[in-house]
């Protein structure tokens, strides 16, 4: 099932996408909801971020082929950091290039959407805490990341967390083709099977440190091919079975 949030005449609604139409739902994704008979033409609405998380827990260096590309050792534990909720934007929204950076990079990632409060979850039971998966772009001011001793500034500018277009609830996260195009040219092309720590292992590791609330996101790391974007560029992150997340750099 594909879940989405959208704006219809400035009113925020929840829906599901099937047979090329949106069906409005009553309720929200994190409790019982009812699918109505009201059908919406996707071309008549604006898609919103599919969730509004309280926090985004992101993972660095989590693809074997990316570690090989960087000539870095495989980490023993996940490398995690936080992106604030204020970074979130949705499909077709602009990524704002900050004046204080000279290199802003794309990073296509699989996003885990938490379905219910998760604390001290074992990996064997992780699946029941996951609502589904979405496409995520961990936009990064790379020059500032290299300059600072930690990553908060480089990862936290407004608009630095595009996500969408939808949440797919019925998908196997362990072997999904993941790619990214910049101005129509493929820059990243890999599979989630190359993750060092899989989705369930990440949920176990992170939930031991902090509780994850419904709607929170785990951004699971990016494959090789990361590179800079410029003002005027179009960036499209794609994960098979979920969709394409398109944004514009301004």
mmCIF file of C-alpha atoms in Angstrom:
data_model
loop_
_atom_site.group_PDB
_atom_site.id
_atom_site.type_symbol
_atom_site.label_atom_id
_atom_site.label_comp_id
_atom_site.label_asym_id
_atom_site.label_seq_id
_atom_site.Cartn_x
_atom_site.Cartn_y
_atom_site.Cartn_z
ATOM 1 C CA UNK A 1 0.000 0.000 0.000
ATOM 2 C CA UNK A 2 1.228 3.487 -0.889
ATOM 3 C CA UNK A 3 0.381 6.130 1.727
ATOM 4 C CA UNK A 4 0.655 9.844 1.094
ATOM 5 C CA UNK A 5 -0.115 13.301 2.463
ATOM 6 C CA UNK A 6 -1.369 16.008 0.158
ATOM 7 C CA UNK A 7 -2.728 19.520 0.074
ATOM 8 C CA UNK A 8 -6.128 20.013 -1.576
ATOM 9 C CA UNK A 9 -7.317 23.634 -1.647
ATOM 10 C CA UNK A 10 -4.913 24.378 1.217
ATOM 11 C CA UNK A 11 -6.361 21.569 3.343
ATOM 12 C CA UNK A 12 -3.978 18.814 4.405
ATOM 13 C CA UNK A 13 -5.327 15.330 3.767
ATOM 14 C CA UNK A 14 -4.144 11.715 4.021
ATOM 15 C CA UNK A 15 -4.690 9.180 1.286
ATOM 16 C CA UNK A 16 -3.615 6.018 -0.458
ATOM 17 C CA UNK A 17 -2.475 5.768 -4.054
ATOM 18 C CA UNK A 18 -3.813 2.925 -6.164
ATOM 19 C CA UNK A 19 -4.778 2.459 -9.809
ATOM 20 C CA UNK A 20 -3.345 5.897 -10.610
ATOM 21 C CA UNK A 21 -5.785 7.722 -8.325
ATOM 22 C CA UNK A 22 -5.685 8.939 -4.742
ATOM 23 C CA UNK A 23 -8.337 7.691 -2.354
ATOM 24 C CA UNK A 24 -8.926 9.912 0.644
ATOM 25 C CA UNK A 25 -8.726 8.250 4.058
ATOM 26 C CA UNK A 26 -10.344 9.071 7.368
ATOM 27 C CA UNK A 27 -7.865 8.970 10.232
ATOM 28 C CA UNK A 28 -4.091 8.866 10.102
ATOM 29 C CA UNK A 29 -1.425 6.328 9.209
ATOM 30 C CA UNK A 30 -0.497 5.568 12.819
ATOM 31 C CA UNK A 31 -3.872 4.338 14.010
ATOM 32 C CA UNK A 32 -6.874 2.699 12.429
ATOM 33 C CA UNK A 33 -8.065 4.492 9.328
ATOM 34 C CA UNK A 34 -10.842 4.054 6.802
ATOM 35 C CA UNK A 35 -10.427 4.291 3.036
ATOM 36 C CA UNK A 36 -13.258 6.364 1.588
ATOM 37 C CA UNK A 37 -14.788 6.240 -1.870
ATOM 38 C CA UNK A 38 -13.611 9.811 -2.565
ATOM 39 C CA UNK A 39 -11.150 9.709 -5.478
ATOM 40 C CA UNK A 40 -8.720 12.532 -6.199
ATOM 41 C CA UNK A 41 -6.887 13.224 -9.458
ATOM 42 C CA UNK A 42 -3.165 13.322 -8.549
ATOM 43 C CA UNK A 43 -2.616 16.194 -10.990
ATOM 44 C CA UNK A 44 -5.052 18.369 -9.021
ATOM 45 C CA UNK A 45 -3.236 18.289 -5.667
ATOM 46 C CA UNK A 46 0.212 18.982 -4.216
ATOM 47 C CA UNK A 47 2.054 16.123 -2.577
ATOM 48 C CA UNK A 48 3.458 16.901 0.870
ATOM 49 C CA UNK A 49 6.190 15.141 2.845
ATOM 50 C CA UNK A 50 4.607 11.759 3.603
ATOM 51 C CA UNK A 51 5.380 12.172 7.311
ATOM 52 C CA UNK A 52 6.318 15.010 9.639
ATOM 53 C CA UNK A 53 8.841 13.406 11.984
ATOM 54 C CA UNK A 54 9.817 14.599 15.433
ATOM 55 C CA UNK A 55 13.376 13.743 14.406
ATOM 56 C CA UNK A 56 15.428 12.196 11.628
ATOM 57 C CA UNK A 57 18.149 9.769 12.677
ATOM 58 C CA UNK A 58 20.566 9.403 9.781
ATOM 59 C CA UNK A 59 23.345 6.902 9.182
ATOM 60 C CA UNK A 60 26.748 7.626 7.700
ATOM 61 C CA UNK A 61 28.926 5.242 5.691
ATOM 62 C CA UNK A 62 26.437 2.367 5.472
ATOM 63 C CA UNK A 63 27.119 0.971 1.971
ATOM 64 C CA UNK A 64 30.022 -1.346 1.283
ATOM 65 C CA UNK A 65 30.484 0.047 -2.230
ATOM 66 C CA UNK A 66 30.492 3.602 -0.823
ATOM 67 C CA UNK A 67 33.124 2.679 1.776
ATOM 68 C CA UNK A 68 35.208 1.129 -1.009
ATOM 69 C CA UNK A 69 34.797 4.280 -3.102
ATOM 70 C CA UNK A 70 36.072 6.404 -0.190
ATOM 71 C CA UNK A 71 38.816 3.893 0.710
ATOM 72 C CA UNK A 72 37.463 3.758 4.261
ATOM 73 C CA UNK A 73 37.216 0.825 6.654
ATOM 74 C CA UNK A 74 33.860 -0.807 7.347
ATOM 75 C CA UNK A 75 32.593 0.565 10.693
ATOM 76 C CA UNK A 76 31.980 -1.821 13.575
ATOM 77 C CA UNK A 77 28.800 -0.003 14.603
ATOM 78 C CA UNK A 78 26.439 2.324 12.754
ATOM 79 C CA UNK A 79 27.605 5.938 12.584
ATOM 80 C CA UNK A 80 24.533 8.031 13.409
ATOM 81 C CA UNK A 81 23.644 11.711 13.541
ATOM 82 C CA UNK A 82 20.486 13.806 13.853
ATOM 83 C CA UNK A 83 18.785 16.046 11.321
ATOM 84 C CA UNK A 84 16.149 18.385 12.796
ATOM 85 C CA UNK A 85 12.527 18.223 11.696
ATOM 86 C CA UNK A 86 12.846 21.757 10.309
ATOM 87 C CA UNK A 87 14.861 20.356 7.369
ATOM 88 C CA UNK A 88 11.888 18.425 5.925
ATOM 89 C CA UNK A 89 10.450 19.245 2.497
ATOM 90 C CA UNK A 90 8.362 17.224 0.055
ATOM 91 C CA UNK A 91 8.320 16.302 -3.636
ATOM 92 C CA UNK A 92 8.842 19.145 -6.122
ATOM 93 C CA UNK A 93 9.836 21.510 -3.299
ATOM 94 C CA UNK A 94 12.977 23.646 -3.686
ATOM 95 C CA UNK A 95 16.251 22.852 -1.977
ATOM 96 C CA UNK A 96 17.659 26.210 -0.890
ATOM 97 C CA UNK A 97 21.410 26.554 -1.427
ATOM 98 C CA UNK A 98 22.748 28.431 1.635
ATOM 99 C CA UNK A 99 25.025 31.424 1.108
ATOM 100 C CA UNK A 100 27.444 30.044 3.716
ATOM 101 C CA UNK A 101 28.312 26.924 1.685
ATOM 102 C CA UNK A 102 30.234 26.464 -1.537
ATOM 103 C CA UNK A 103 29.425 22.763 -2.019
ATOM 104 C CA UNK A 104 25.998 21.237 -1.442
ATOM 105 C CA UNK A 105 25.786 17.507 -2.206
ATOM 106 C CA UNK A 106 22.940 15.044 -2.880
ATOM 107 C CA UNK A 107 22.704 11.685 -1.082
ATOM 108 C CA UNK A 108 19.939 9.300 -2.169
ATOM 109 C CA UNK A 109 18.786 7.091 0.699
ATOM 110 C CA UNK A 110 16.107 4.655 1.791
ATOM 111 C CA UNK A 111 14.058 6.148 4.609
ATOM 112 C CA UNK A 112 12.475 3.942 7.274
ATOM 113 C CA UNK A 113 9.185 5.365 8.585
ATOM 114 C CA UNK A 114 8.451 4.350 12.172
ATOM 115 C CA UNK A 115 4.896 3.116 12.728
ATOM 116 C CA UNK A 116 4.680 2.952 16.522
ATOM 117 C CA UNK A 117 6.816 4.005 19.455
ATOM 118 C CA UNK A 118 10.015 1.979 19.402
ATOM 119 C CA UNK A 119 12.364 1.626 22.371
ATOM 120 C CA UNK A 120 14.811 -1.254 22.944
ATOM 121 C CA UNK A 121 13.510 -3.144 19.930
ATOM 122 C CA UNK A 122 15.220 -6.385 18.969
ATOM 123 C CA UNK A 123 16.013 -6.757 15.277
ATOM 124 C CA UNK A 124 13.898 -9.924 15.078
ATOM 125 C CA UNK A 125 10.813 -7.876 15.991
ATOM 126 C CA UNK A 126 11.785 -4.686 14.154
ATOM 127 C CA UNK A 127 9.390 -5.243 11.255
ATOM 128 C CA UNK A 128 6.309 -4.738 13.427
ATOM 129 C CA UNK A 129 7.522 -1.236 14.398
ATOM 130 C CA UNK A 130 7.987 -0.075 10.796
ATOM 131 C CA UNK A 131 5.095 1.529 8.944
ATOM 132 C CA UNK A 132 6.929 1.474 5.620
ATOM 133 C CA UNK A 133 9.660 3.041 3.521
ATOM 134 C CA UNK A 134 10.148 6.231 1.550
ATOM 135 C CA UNK A 135 12.790 7.944 -0.589
ATOM 136 C CA UNK A 136 15.083 10.372 1.238
ATOM 137 C CA UNK A 137 17.747 12.827 0.091
ATOM 138 C CA UNK A 138 20.278 13.628 2.821
ATOM 139 C CA UNK A 139 21.353 17.009 1.437
ATOM 140 C CA UNK A 140 24.725 18.024 2.877
ATOM 141 C CA UNK A 141 26.909 21.120 2.845
ATOM 142 C CA UNK A 142 30.024 19.072 2.161
ATOM 143 C CA UNK A 143 32.561 21.857 2.621
ATOM 144 C CA UNK A 144 31.173 22.624 6.060
ATOM 145 C CA UNK A 145 31.075 18.942 6.981
ATOM 146 C CA UNK A 146 34.792 18.703 6.239
ATOM 147 C CA UNK A 147 35.509 21.916 8.127
ATOM 148 C CA UNK A 148 33.587 21.151 11.314
ATOM 149 C CA UNK A 149 34.492 18.496 13.866
ATOM 150 C CA UNK A 150 30.904 17.172 13.797
ATOM 151 C CA UNK A 151 28.142 17.161 11.193
ATOM 152 C CA UNK A 152 25.257 19.112 12.706
ATOM 153 C CA UNK A 153 25.718 22.361 10.792
ATOM 154 C CA UNK A 154 26.322 20.720 7.422
ATOM 155 C CA UNK A 155 23.198 18.545 7.667
ATOM 156 C CA UNK A 156 20.722 20.906 9.298
ATOM 157 C CA UNK A 157 19.943 23.787 6.943
ATOM 158 C CA UNK A 158 16.311 24.388 6.061
ATOM 159 C CA UNK A 159 15.179 22.184 3.113
ATOM 160 C CA UNK A 160 18.055 19.682 3.592
ATOM 161 C CA UNK A 161 15.732 16.671 4.071
ATOM 162 C CA UNK A 162 13.573 16.097 0.979
ATOM 163 C CA UNK A 163 11.433 12.973 1.320
ATOM 164 C CA UNK A 164 8.638 11.247 -0.555
ATOM 165 C CA UNK A 165 6.769 10.892 -2.727
ATOM 166 C CA UNK A 166 4.930 8.243 -0.673
ATOM 167 C CA UNK A 167 5.339 5.603 1.999
ATOM 168 C CA UNK A 168 5.293 2.043 0.662
ATOM 169 C CA UNK A 169 4.112 -0.370 3.364
ATOM 170 C CA UNK A 170 4.500 -3.649 1.450
ATOM 171 C CA UNK A 171 8.077 -3.942 0.300
ATOM 172 C CA UNK A 172 11.195 -5.977 1.064
ATOM 173 C CA UNK A 173 13.892 -3.451 2.077
ATOM 174 C CA UNK A 174 16.830 -5.814 1.666
ATOM 175 C CA UNK A 175 17.365 -5.669 -2.117
ATOM 176 C CA UNK A 176 15.919 -2.481 -3.575
ATOM 177 C CA UNK A 177 17.559 -0.747 -6.551
ATOM 178 C CA UNK A 178 18.430 2.816 -5.486
ATOM 179 C CA UNK A 179 19.590 5.532 -7.872
ATOM 180 C CA UNK A 180 19.834 9.270 -8.365
ATOM 181 C CA UNK A 181 19.829 11.480 -11.438
ATOM 182 C CA UNK A 182 21.142 15.025 -11.584
ATOM 183 C CA UNK A 183 19.735 16.952 -14.546
ATOM 184 C CA UNK A 184 18.778 13.620 -16.129
ATOM 185 C CA UNK A 185 22.246 12.045 -15.753
ATOM 186 C CA UNK A 186 22.606 9.019 -13.477
ATOM 187 C CA UNK A 187 25.036 9.727 -10.632
ATOM 188 C CA UNK A 188 24.186 7.010 -8.112
ATOM 189 C CA UNK A 189 23.152 3.437 -8.884
ATOM 190 C CA UNK A 190 23.274 0.640 -6.335
ATOM 191 C CA UNK A 191 21.073 -1.623 -4.212
ATOM 192 C CA UNK A 192 20.112 -1.748 -0.559
ATOM 193 C CA UNK A 193 21.624 -5.240 -0.493
ATOM 194 C CA UNK A 194 24.971 -3.430 -0.238
ATOM 195 C CA UNK A 195 24.098 -1.939 3.157
ATOM 196 C CA UNK A 196 26.548 -2.721 5.941
ATOM 197 C CA UNK A 197 23.814 -2.597 8.597
ATOM 198 C CA UNK A 198 20.341 -3.514 7.367
ATOM 199 C CA UNK A 199 17.112 -1.747 8.317
ATOM 200 C CA UNK A 200 16.267 -4.057 11.208
ATOM 201 C CA UNK A 201 19.777 -3.847 12.657
ATOM 202 C CA UNK A 202 19.624 -0.055 12.480
ATOM 203 C CA UNK A 203 16.296 0.046 14.304
ATOM 204 C CA UNK A 204 17.677 -2.191 17.050
ATOM 205 C CA UNK A 205 20.823 -0.063 17.432
ATOM 206 C CA UNK A 206 19.078 3.322 17.425
ATOM 207 C CA UNK A 207 16.117 2.348 19.627
ATOM 208 C CA UNK A 208 18.523 1.217 22.333
ATOM 209 C CA UNK A 209 19.844 4.803 22.424
ATOM 210 C CA UNK A 210 16.612 6.791 22.057
ATOM 211 C CA UNK A 211 12.895 6.187 21.608
ATOM 212 C CA UNK A 212 11.583 6.554 18.078
ATOM 213 C CA UNK A 213 8.113 8.024 17.735
ATOM 214 C CA UNK A 214 5.456 7.285 15.081
ATOM 215 C CA UNK A 215 6.414 9.137 11.908
ATOM 216 C CA UNK A 216 10.093 9.436 12.761
ATOM 217 C CA UNK A 217 12.577 8.665 10.001
ATOM 218 C CA UNK A 218 15.739 6.585 9.907
ATOM 219 C CA UNK A 219 17.764 7.637 6.856
ATOM 220 C CA UNK A 220 19.792 4.517 6.155
ATOM 221 C CA UNK A 221 22.859 5.891 4.358
ATOM 222 C CA UNK A 222 23.807 6.539 0.761
ATOM 223 C CA UNK A 223 25.505 4.465 -1.958
ATOM 224 C CA UNK A 224 28.532 5.640 -3.996
ATOM 225 C CA UNK A 225 28.416 8.481 -6.480
ATOM 226 C CA UNK A 226 27.698 11.333 -4.081
ATOM 227 C CA UNK A 227 28.471 14.723 -5.597
ATOM 228 C CA UNK A 228 27.639 18.431 -5.748
ATOM 229 C CA UNK A 229 24.498 20.188 -6.912
ATOM 230 C CA UNK A 230 24.283 23.743 -8.225
ATOM 231 C CA UNK A 231 21.557 26.358 -8.245
ATOM 232 C CA UNK A 232 19.192 25.586 -11.115
ATOM 233 C CA UNK A 233 19.753 21.818 -10.959
ATOM 234 C CA UNK A 234 17.032 19.168 -10.848
ATOM 235 C CA UNK A 235 17.712 16.157 -8.631
ATOM 236 C CA UNK A 236 15.709 12.911 -8.768
ATOM 237 C CA UNK A 237 16.233 10.151 -6.214
ATOM 238 C CA UNK A 238 14.550 6.845 -7.047
ATOM 239 C CA UNK A 239 13.923 3.598 -5.215
ATOM 240 C CA UNK A 240 12.215 0.792 -7.117
ATOM 241 C CA UNK A 241 8.795 0.009 -5.693
ATOM 242 C CA UNK A 242 8.486 3.370 -3.925
ATOM 243 C CA UNK A 243 8.867 6.048 -6.574
ATOM 244 C CA UNK A 244 10.854 9.104 -7.646
ATOM 245 C CA UNK A 245 11.579 12.069 -5.376
ATOM 246 C CA UNK A 246 12.184 15.157 -7.501
ATOM 247 C CA UNK A 247 13.428 18.497 -6.184
ATOM 248 C CA UNK A 248 14.914 21.699 -7.573
ATOM 249 C CA UNK A 249 17.957 23.564 -6.289
ATOM 250 C CA UNK A 250 17.525 27.321 -5.936
#
